Amino acid sequence: MIGEGATGSGAQGDEEPAIRFEGVGKRYRDGTEAVRELTMDVRRGELVALVGPSGCGKSTILRMVNRLVEPTSGRVVVDGRDTAHVDAVELRRGIGYVIQAGGLLPHRTVRDNVATVPRLLGWDARARRARADELLELVGLEPGLHGRRYPRELSGGQQQRVGVARALAADPPVLLLDEPFGAVDPVVRDRLQAEFRRLQTELGKTALFVTHDLDEAVRLADRIAVLSTGGHLEQYAEPGALLSDPATDFVVQFVGSDRGLRRLAVTPIRPEDLEVPATLAPGDGVAYAATALEVDGRSWGVVLEPDSRELVGWVPRGALTEAMRRGDRAGRVGDWTQPFPVVVQRAETMRSAFSTLLGQELRFLPVLEGTEFLGVLTPDVVHTALRAAPAAPAALPVDGTGTA
Ligand code: ADP
């Protein structure tokens, strides 16, 4: 089965999901039917994105989990308990909630904002402060420096971090995020996304987040739920599967004509897709090398140290034939070897690798795992990889870590 064990969420089979929507509906008092009969599960430790056009019911769905909005039909089950039967205040203490721009209290210091839930839980001042400082550090803020400030004295990205710290304060197993990165500029957003994903995975939190940004969803989520008006679930799938096999016309429209490009972000570099050119050693003679490259059919070869197979560079066939023409039969490959301007690591996504390839003159780049040479990335390789089966996202690093 596609995707089995691919979400990094551990055992999935019979395990109680972290969040279960069972035929959930919401009709607002004015008669607006925001959500009609939604049924879906969020597994423990999973990061799920809700995407869809404005007004399709994403926020309503999210807010029914912590009962900021009460469902009018069906059940929302969190951690095996029907939320309708759990005290709303108690429920919310077990669910972190992050909104745009952090949703911080302007007249409280950063430290007090982070300690909101511990205060509600009756922790003493010292324990609250220690927990707040621990969390500020966790999200990359300096407690001594930022703890005493007020939210307006922080940048948008810093406020967002404080919002995440506050949501984590009581160590809730479930996090809800409503457009968490919507208000920060793109460069900061990339970094915050990557940091959040790392934190969420490390801490093993289940996260449900709303975004209108499909690329954000593709980059972060284990699974994406695409919704249309009325909270109708059009497709619920891993990013790679969603982009390669949109289930309905609505999803096709929604993911857009550039879904091929979007898929690069969830396509791993697989050694079997790489080109394997002729390899030469620096000590090989030019006559031998020229023949080897002619047989191989490429206009270049890769040069490796003979024993360690460590990458030395590449050699253009033209230089070898030119050397031959000039009668330089004693010449060695090493005399004509050029270093690669940049290399690609196998753990990168195809998106960053392809971007690197486009950013420089050579049409081929070596792919390494550590120092081991695996093969060569070319535009053809990118095409082949994209045409192959959808990727298992668990194998992928979070893209964007190289940004900023
Ligand atoms: P999204 O988050 O996808 O933009 P929402 O969940 O905010 O969508 O809204 C879904 C639908 O419910 C929209 O038609 C919206 O106008 C309506 N809606 C949201 N909140 C209320 C409310 N408090 N009262 C009446 N209608 C609402």
Short mmCIF file of C-alpha atoms and ligand atoms in Angstrom, two decimals:
data_model
loop_
_atom_site.label_atom_id
_atom_site.label_comp_id
_atom_site.label_asym_id
_atom_site.label_seq_id
_atom_site.Cartn_x
_atom_site.Cartn_y
_atom_site.Cartn_z
CA MET A 1 0.00 0.00 0.00
CA ILE A 2 1.36 3.38 -0.97
CA GLY A 3 2.41 5.51 1.94
CA GLU A 4 2.41 2.74 4.53
CA GLY A 5 4.77 3.77 7.26
CA ALA A 6 5.78 6.79 5.27
CA THR A 7 4.61 9.54 7.56
CA GLY A 8 7.11 8.99 10.31
CA SER A 9 4.28 8.71 12.78
CA GLY A 10 5.16 5.23 13.93
CA ALA A 11 2.59 2.48 14.13
CA GLN A 12 -0.54 3.49 12.34
CA GLY A 13 -2.74 0.47 11.95
CA ASP A 14 -5.11 0.20 14.88
CA GLU A 15 -3.76 3.09 16.87
CA GLU A 16 -6.32 5.62 17.97
CA PRO A 17 -5.83 8.74 15.84
CA ALA A 18 -4.92 11.97 17.62
CA ILE A 19 -7.89 13.75 16.06
CA ARG A 20 -10.93 12.17 14.43
CA PHE A 21 -13.73 14.03 12.67
CA GLU A 22 -16.82 11.85 12.42
CA GLY A 23 -19.45 13.28 10.11
CA VAL A 24 -18.81 16.71 11.57
CA GLY A 25 -20.94 19.65 10.50
CA LYS A 26 -21.20 23.30 11.42
CA ARG A 27 -24.14 25.53 10.62
CA TYR A 28 -23.70 29.06 11.95
CA ARG A 29 -26.65 30.84 13.50
CA ASP A 30 -27.29 32.87 10.36
CA GLY A 31 -27.78 29.61 8.49
CA THR A 32 -24.37 29.46 6.80
CA GLU A 33 -23.40 25.84 6.42
CA ALA A 34 -19.64 26.20 6.81
CA VAL A 35 -18.91 22.48 7.09
CA ARG A 36 -21.05 19.58 5.99
CA GLU A 37 -20.29 16.02 7.15
CA LEU A 38 -16.53 15.98 7.40
CA THR A 39 -14.89 12.66 8.18
CA MET A 40 -11.12 12.45 8.50
CA ASP A 41 -8.36 11.31 10.86
CA VAL A 42 -5.13 12.91 11.94
CA ARG A 43 -2.62 10.35 13.17
CA ARG A 44 -0.44 10.82 16.20
CA GLY A 45 2.69 12.79 15.43
CA GLU A 46 1.41 13.71 12.02
CA LEU A 47 1.48 17.20 10.53
CA VAL A 48 -1.65 17.74 8.44
CA ALA A 49 -2.39 20.83 6.36
CA LEU A 50 -5.89 22.01 5.54
CA VAL A 51 -5.87 23.89 2.25
CA GLY A 52 -8.60 25.27 0.03
CA PRO A 53 -10.05 28.54 -1.20
CA SER A 54 -11.07 31.26 1.20
CA GLY A 55 -14.36 30.53 2.91
CA CYS A 56 -14.27 26.77 2.35
CA GLY A 57 -14.38 26.11 6.10
CA LYS A 58 -10.74 25.58 7.08
CA SER A 59 -10.76 27.79 10.16
CA THR A 60 -14.13 26.45 11.23
CA ILE A 61 -12.78 22.90 11.07
CA LEU A 62 -9.70 23.86 13.05
CA ARG A 63 -11.67 25.71 15.72
CA MET A 64 -14.08 22.84 16.20
CA VAL A 65 -11.14 20.81 17.54
CA ASN A 66 -10.69 23.05 20.58
CA ARG A 67 -14.37 24.03 20.66
CA LEU A 68 -13.83 27.68 19.91
CA VAL A 69 -16.56 26.71 17.45
CA GLU A 70 -19.10 24.11 18.56
CA PRO A 71 -20.02 21.52 15.92
CA THR A 72 -23.73 21.33 15.14
CA SER A 73 -23.55 17.70 14.03
CA GLY A 74 -21.20 14.73 14.24
CA ARG A 75 -18.34 14.25 16.68
CA VAL A 76 -14.80 15.49 17.07
CA VAL A 77 -12.71 12.97 18.96
CA VAL A 78 -9.36 14.07 20.40
CA ASP A 79 -7.14 11.44 21.93
CA GLY A 80 -10.04 9.00 22.06
CA ARG A 81 -12.38 11.38 23.87
CA ASP A 82 -15.47 12.96 22.35
CA THR A 83 -14.73 16.66 22.82
CA ALA A 84 -18.39 17.42 23.46
CA HIS A 85 -18.02 15.61 26.79
CA VAL A 86 -14.79 17.30 27.84
CA ASP A 87 -14.84 20.60 29.69
CA ALA A 88 -13.94 23.21 27.04
CA VAL A 89 -11.37 24.96 29.23
CA GLU A 90 -9.67 21.70 30.14
CA LEU A 91 -9.75 20.66 26.49
CA ARG A 92 -8.02 23.87 25.38
CA ARG A 93 -5.25 23.47 27.90
CA GLY A 94 -4.34 20.20 26.21
CA ILE A 95 -4.32 21.74 22.74
CA GLY A 96 -1.82 24.40 21.69
CA TYR A 97 -3.26 27.08 19.46
CA VAL A 98 -1.19 29.34 17.23
CA ILE A 99 -2.68 32.13 15.17
CA GLN A 100 -1.34 34.71 12.77
CA ALA A 101 1.14 37.19 14.26
CA GLY A 102 1.23 35.07 17.39
CA GLY A 103 -1.98 36.51 18.82
CA LEU A 104 -0.01 37.80 21.77
CA LEU A 105 -1.37 39.92 24.60
CA PRO A 106 0.15 43.38 23.93
CA HIS A 107 0.31 44.52 27.56
CA ARG A 108 2.09 41.48 28.86
CA THR A 109 5.80 40.77 28.50
CA VAL A 110 6.97 38.04 26.21
CA ARG A 111 7.75 35.84 29.21
CA ASP A 112 4.25 36.35 30.65
CA ASN A 113 2.70 35.63 27.28
CA VAL A 114 4.55 32.33 27.05
CA ALA A 115 3.54 31.45 30.61
CA THR A 116 -0.17 32.06 30.00
CA VAL A 117 -1.27 28.44 30.29
CA PRO A 118 1.07 27.51 33.18
CA ARG A 119 -0.43 30.48 35.05
CA LEU A 120 -3.94 29.18 34.35
CA LEU A 121 -2.77 25.80 35.58
CA GLY A 122 -1.67 27.40 38.84
CA TRP A 123 2.08 26.90 38.53
CA ASP A 124 4.11 29.04 40.93
CA ALA A 125 6.06 32.03 39.63
CA ARG A 126 9.43 30.31 39.58
CA ALA A 127 8.21 27.26 37.72
CA ARG A 128 6.41 29.51 35.22
CA ARG A 129 9.48 31.57 34.59
CA ALA A 130 11.72 28.54 34.19
CA ARG A 131 9.28 26.97 31.73
CA ALA A 132 8.90 30.20 29.75
CA ASP A 133 12.66 30.63 29.46
CA GLU A 134 13.12 27.02 28.42
CA LEU A 135 10.53 27.50 25.66
CA LEU A 136 11.96 30.81 24.48
CA GLU A 137 15.27 29.07 24.05
CA LEU A 138 13.58 26.20 22.25
CA VAL A 139 12.17 28.57 19.62
CA GLY A 140 15.47 30.40 19.24
CA LEU A 141 14.90 33.49 21.35
CA GLU A 142 17.20 34.66 24.10
CA PRO A 143 15.23 34.65 27.37
CA GLY A 144 17.44 37.28 29.00
CA LEU A 145 17.09 39.61 26.06
CA HIS A 146 13.57 39.01 24.77
CA GLY A 147 11.75 37.77 27.87
CA ARG A 148 11.20 41.22 29.35
CA ARG A 149 10.15 42.90 26.13
CA TYR A 150 6.62 43.56 24.98
CA PRO A 151 5.31 41.98 21.80
CA ARG A 152 5.46 45.26 19.83
CA GLU A 153 9.20 45.39 20.52
CA LEU A 154 9.73 42.21 18.52
CA SER A 155 9.79 41.59 14.77
CA GLY A 156 6.92 39.71 13.13
CA GLY A 157 8.97 36.54 12.94
CA GLN A 158 9.95 36.80 16.60
CA GLN A 159 6.33 37.35 17.63
CA GLN A 160 5.43 34.23 15.69
CA ARG A 161 8.06 32.28 17.60
CA VAL A 162 6.67 33.53 20.88
CA GLY A 163 3.25 32.36 19.70
CA VAL A 164 4.65 28.88 19.10
CA ALA A 165 6.43 28.90 22.47
CA ARG A 166 3.19 29.86 24.19
CA ALA A 167 1.30 27.08 22.44
CA LEU A 168 3.90 24.57 23.64
CA ALA A 169 3.95 25.81 27.24
CA ALA A 170 1.86 23.07 28.82
CA ASP A 171 3.40 20.44 26.53
CA PRO A 172 0.11 19.65 24.76
CA PRO A 173 0.10 16.61 22.48
CA VAL A 174 -1.88 18.47 19.81
CA LEU A 175 -1.19 21.80 18.12
CA LEU A 176 -3.62 23.79 15.99
CA LEU A 177 -2.18 26.48 13.75
CA ASP A 178 -4.23 28.97 11.78
CA GLU A 179 -2.16 30.57 9.00
CA PRO A 180 0.76 30.64 11.44
CA PHE A 181 3.30 32.04 9.01
CA GLY A 182 0.96 34.23 7.00
CA ALA A 183 2.05 37.57 8.41
CA VAL A 184 5.81 37.25 8.10
CA ASP A 185 7.93 38.08 5.09
CA PRO A 186 8.92 35.23 2.76
CA VAL A 187 12.55 34.85 3.84
CA VAL A 188 11.69 34.68 7.52
CA ARG A 189 8.77 32.42 6.68
CA ASP A 190 11.02 29.83 5.05
CA ARG A 191 13.14 29.68 8.16
CA LEU A 192 10.23 29.59 10.56
CA GLN A 193 8.62 26.79 8.57
CA ALA A 194 11.75 24.69 8.67
CA GLU A 195 12.25 25.34 12.36
CA PHE A 196 8.66 24.57 13.18
CA ARG A 197 8.79 21.30 11.27
CA ARG A 198 11.93 20.25 13.08
CA LEU A 199 10.46 21.13 16.46
CA GLN A 200 7.18 19.38 15.75
CA THR A 201 8.96 16.20 14.69
CA GLU A 202 11.41 16.28 17.59
CA LEU A 203 8.71 16.85 20.17
CA GLY A 204 6.41 14.31 18.51
CA LYS A 205 3.46 16.70 18.40
CA THR A 206 0.40 16.17 16.28
CA ALA A 207 -0.25 19.32 14.29
CA LEU A 208 -3.21 20.44 12.23
CA PHE A 209 -2.63 23.65 10.36
CA VAL A 210 -4.56 25.90 8.05
CA THR A 211 -2.85 27.61 5.17
CA HIS A 212 -3.86 29.15 1.88
CA ASP A 213 -0.32 28.57 0.63
CA LEU A 214 -0.11 25.26 -1.16
CA ASP A 215 3.67 25.39 -1.38
CA GLU A 216 3.85 25.75 2.37
CA ALA A 217 1.60 22.72 2.75
CA VAL A 218 3.67 20.69 0.28
CA ARG A 219 6.85 21.61 2.06
CA LEU A 220 5.70 20.91 5.60
CA ALA A 221 2.85 18.45 5.73
CA ASP A 222 2.83 14.69 6.03
CA ARG A 223 -0.62 14.79 4.48
CA ILE A 224 -2.66 17.53 2.87
CA ALA A 225 -6.45 17.80 3.00
CA VAL A 226 -7.81 19.77 0.05
CA LEU A 227 -11.22 21.23 0.84
CA SER A 228 -13.90 22.85 -1.27
CA THR A 229 -16.89 24.91 -0.14
CA GLY A 230 -18.73 23.46 2.81
CA GLY A 231 -15.62 21.78 4.14
CA HIS A 232 -15.97 19.10 1.49
CA LEU A 233 -12.90 16.84 1.52
CA GLU A 234 -11.81 16.62 -2.11
CA GLN A 235 -8.60 14.70 -1.43
CA TYR A 236 -6.53 13.70 1.55
CA ALA A 237 -3.10 12.49 0.58
CA GLU A 238 0.63 12.82 0.95
CA PRO A 239 2.03 15.82 -0.93
CA GLY A 240 3.72 13.74 -3.64
CA ALA A 241 0.57 11.72 -4.30
CA LEU A 242 -1.60 14.83 -4.33
CA LEU A 243 0.57 16.50 -6.93
CA SER A 244 1.05 13.46 -9.13
CA ASP A 245 -2.49 12.09 -8.87
CA PRO A 246 -5.04 14.82 -8.16
CA ALA A 247 -8.27 12.96 -7.39
CA THR A 248 -10.84 15.44 -8.71
CA ASP A 249 -11.12 18.29 -11.21
CA PHE A 250 -11.28 20.63 -8.25
CA VAL A 251 -7.90 19.41 -7.00
CA VAL A 252 -6.42 19.66 -10.50
CA GLN A 253 -7.51 23.30 -10.60
CA PHE A 254 -6.37 23.96 -7.09
CA VAL A 255 -2.87 22.53 -7.41
CA GLY A 256 -2.49 24.43 -10.67
CA SER A 257 -0.66 23.91 -13.92
CA ASP A 258 2.72 24.17 -12.20
CA ARG A 259 2.18 21.12 -10.08
CA GLY A 260 5.09 19.46 -11.91
CA LEU A 261 7.38 22.14 -10.50
CA ARG A 262 5.80 21.89 -7.08
CA ARG A 263 6.52 18.19 -7.06
CA LEU A 264 10.23 18.92 -7.17
CA ALA A 265 9.98 19.91 -3.52
CA VAL A 266 8.82 16.43 -2.58
CA THR A 267 10.92 14.43 -5.02
CA PRO A 268 13.95 12.77 -3.49
CA ILE A 269 17.23 12.22 -5.29
CA ARG A 270 17.38 8.50 -5.99
CA PRO A 271 20.75 7.04 -6.95
CA GLU A 272 19.10 4.79 -9.54
CA ASP A 273 17.85 7.85 -11.46
CA LEU A 274 21.29 9.43 -11.75
CA GLU A 275 23.47 9.28 -14.82
CA VAL A 276 26.53 7.09 -14.47
CA PRO A 277 29.18 8.48 -16.78
CA ALA A 278 32.63 7.07 -17.54
CA THR A 279 34.94 7.65 -14.61
CA LEU A 280 38.63 8.26 -14.95
CA ALA A 281 41.58 8.54 -12.59
CA PRO A 282 43.92 11.55 -12.58
CA GLY A 283 46.78 9.25 -13.57
CA ASP A 284 45.07 7.80 -16.65
CA GLY A 285 46.73 8.62 -19.95
CA VAL A 286 44.95 11.01 -22.33
CA ALA A 287 44.80 8.46 -25.15
CA TYR A 288 43.05 5.90 -22.96
CA ALA A 289 40.77 8.56 -21.50
CA ALA A 290 39.77 9.98 -24.87
CA THR A 291 38.82 6.51 -26.06
CA ALA A 292 36.90 5.77 -22.85
CA LEU A 293 34.85 8.94 -23.24
CA GLU A 294 34.24 8.27 -26.90
CA VAL A 295 32.89 4.83 -26.05
CA ASP A 296 30.77 6.34 -23.28
CA GLY A 297 29.33 8.86 -25.71
CA ARG A 298 29.37 11.88 -23.39
CA SER A 299 31.47 14.96 -24.00
CA TRP A 300 32.83 14.83 -20.45
CA GLY A 301 33.90 12.33 -17.83
CA VAL A 302 34.12 12.34 -14.05
CA VAL A 303 37.50 12.07 -12.38
CA LEU A 304 37.82 10.09 -9.15
CA GLU A 305 40.78 9.10 -7.02
CA PRO A 306 41.44 5.46 -7.96
CA ASP A 307 41.39 3.92 -4.47
CA SER A 308 39.22 6.15 -2.32
CA ARG A 309 36.88 6.98 -5.24
CA GLU A 310 36.88 10.50 -3.91
CA LEU A 311 35.69 13.11 -6.37
CA VAL A 312 38.41 15.13 -8.07
CA GLY A 313 36.47 16.91 -10.81
CA TRP A 314 35.52 16.48 -14.43
CA VAL A 315 37.35 16.44 -17.71
CA PRO A 316 36.05 17.66 -21.07
CA ARG A 317 36.52 15.20 -23.91
CA GLY A 318 37.45 18.11 -26.19
CA ALA A 319 40.52 18.88 -24.09
CA LEU A 320 41.70 15.28 -24.35
CA THR A 321 41.26 15.05 -28.12
CA GLU A 322 42.96 18.41 -28.48
CA ALA A 323 45.91 17.12 -26.43
CA MET A 324 46.05 14.05 -28.65
CA ARG A 325 45.95 16.19 -31.77
CA ARG A 326 48.93 18.13 -30.52
CA GLY A 327 50.76 14.86 -30.00
CA ASP A 328 50.76 15.11 -26.20
CA ARG A 329 50.54 11.37 -25.67
CA ALA A 330 52.34 11.47 -22.32
CA GLY A 331 49.68 13.76 -20.84
CA ARG A 332 47.53 12.65 -17.91
CA VAL A 333 43.85 13.18 -17.17
CA GLY A 334 44.85 15.12 -14.07
CA ASP A 335 46.40 17.81 -16.28
CA TRP A 336 43.00 18.54 -17.81
CA THR A 337 40.74 18.01 -14.83
CA GLN A 338 38.56 20.87 -13.65
CA PRO A 339 36.94 21.05 -10.24
CA PHE A 340 33.16 21.08 -10.03
CA PRO A 341 32.00 24.52 -8.93
CA VAL A 342 29.49 22.94 -6.60
CA VAL A 343 28.25 19.48 -5.63
CA VAL A 344 24.84 18.15 -4.66
CA GLN A 345 24.24 16.02 -1.60
CA ARG A 346 21.87 13.12 -1.97
CA ALA A 347 19.81 14.21 1.05
CA GLU A 348 18.71 17.38 -0.74
CA THR A 349 15.38 17.54 -2.48
CA MET A 350 15.23 17.64 -6.24
CA ARG A 351 14.03 21.21 -5.91
CA SER A 352 17.17 22.53 -4.31
CA ALA A 353 19.40 20.32 -6.48
CA PHE A 354 17.74 21.50 -9.68
CA SER A 355 17.93 25.07 -8.53
CA THR A 356 21.67 24.62 -7.96
CA LEU A 357 22.02 23.12 -11.43
CA LEU A 358 20.18 26.04 -13.03
CA GLY A 359 22.35 28.49 -11.13
CA GLN A 360 25.58 27.64 -12.90
CA GLU A 361 26.95 26.95 -16.32
CA LEU A 362 27.57 23.18 -16.28
CA ARG A 363 24.66 21.00 -17.35
CA PHE A 364 25.74 18.23 -15.01
CA LEU A 365 26.61 18.11 -11.33
CA PRO A 366 27.95 15.28 -9.20
CA VAL A 367 25.76 13.87 -6.46
CA LEU A 368 27.51 12.70 -3.32
CA GLU A 369 26.49 10.89 -0.20
CA GLY A 370 29.00 12.27 2.26
CA THR A 371 32.13 11.97 0.14
CA GLU A 372 30.97 8.98 -1.90
CA PHE A 373 30.26 9.72 -5.57
CA LEU A 374 26.84 8.35 -6.57
CA GLY A 375 26.32 9.69 -10.07
CA VAL A 376 25.48 12.82 -11.97
CA LEU A 377 22.45 15.07 -11.98
CA THR A 378 21.36 16.44 -15.36
CA PRO A 379 18.11 18.01 -16.61
CA ASP A 380 17.19 14.55 -17.96
CA VAL A 381 17.58 13.06 -14.49
CA VAL A 382 15.16 15.64 -13.09
CA HIS A 383 12.65 14.71 -15.75
CA THR A 384 13.03 10.98 -15.08
CA ALA A 385 12.65 11.46 -11.33
CA LEU A 386 9.50 13.53 -11.74
CA ARG A 387 7.97 10.91 -14.01
CA ALA A 388 8.63 8.19 -11.44
CA ALA A 389 6.27 7.19 -8.65
CA PRO A 390 5.37 9.79 -6.01
CA ALA A 391 7.80 10.23 -3.21
CA ALA A 392 7.54 9.01 0.33
CA PRO A 393 7.79 12.28 2.25
CA ALA A 394 9.33 10.77 5.35
CA ALA A 395 12.54 10.28 3.43
CA LEU A 396 12.79 13.97 2.68
CA PRO A 397 14.52 16.72 4.50
CA VAL A 398 12.51 19.87 5.02
CA ASP A 399 13.41 22.11 2.16
CA GLY A 400 14.26 25.70 2.83
CA THR A 401 16.81 25.09 5.54
CA GLY A 402 19.39 26.68 3.27
CA THR A 403 17.41 29.88 3.08
CA ALA A 404 18.34 33.00 4.99
P1 ADP B 1 -11.81 29.57 5.67
O1 ADP B 1 -11.04 29.44 6.93
O2 ADP B 1 -11.62 28.41 4.74
O3 ADP B 1 -11.59 30.87 4.96
P2 ADP B 1 -14.12 29.79 7.42
O4 ADP B 1 -14.16 28.55 8.22
O5 ADP B 1 -13.57 31.02 8.05
O6 ADP B 1 -13.37 29.50 6.03
O7 ADP B 1 -15.59 30.12 6.92
C1 ADP B 1 -16.42 29.16 6.28
C2 ADP B 1 -17.77 29.80 5.97
O8 ADP B 1 -18.43 30.08 7.20
C3 ADP B 1 -17.67 31.12 5.24
O9 ADP B 1 -18.77 31.20 4.35
C4 ADP B 1 -17.77 32.14 6.33
O10 ADP B 1 -18.34 33.34 5.85
C5 ADP B 1 -18.72 31.45 7.30
N1 ADP B 1 -18.50 31.87 8.68
C6 ADP B 1 -17.35 31.81 9.39
N2 ADP B 1 -17.53 32.24 10.66
C7 ADP B 1 -18.84 32.59 10.75
C8 ADP B 1 -19.66 33.09 11.80
N3 ADP B 1 -19.15 33.32 13.02
N4 ADP B 1 -20.95 33.32 11.53
C9 ADP B 1 -21.47 33.08 10.31
N5 ADP B 1 -20.75 32.58 9.29
C10 ADP B 1 -19.46 32.35 9.49
#
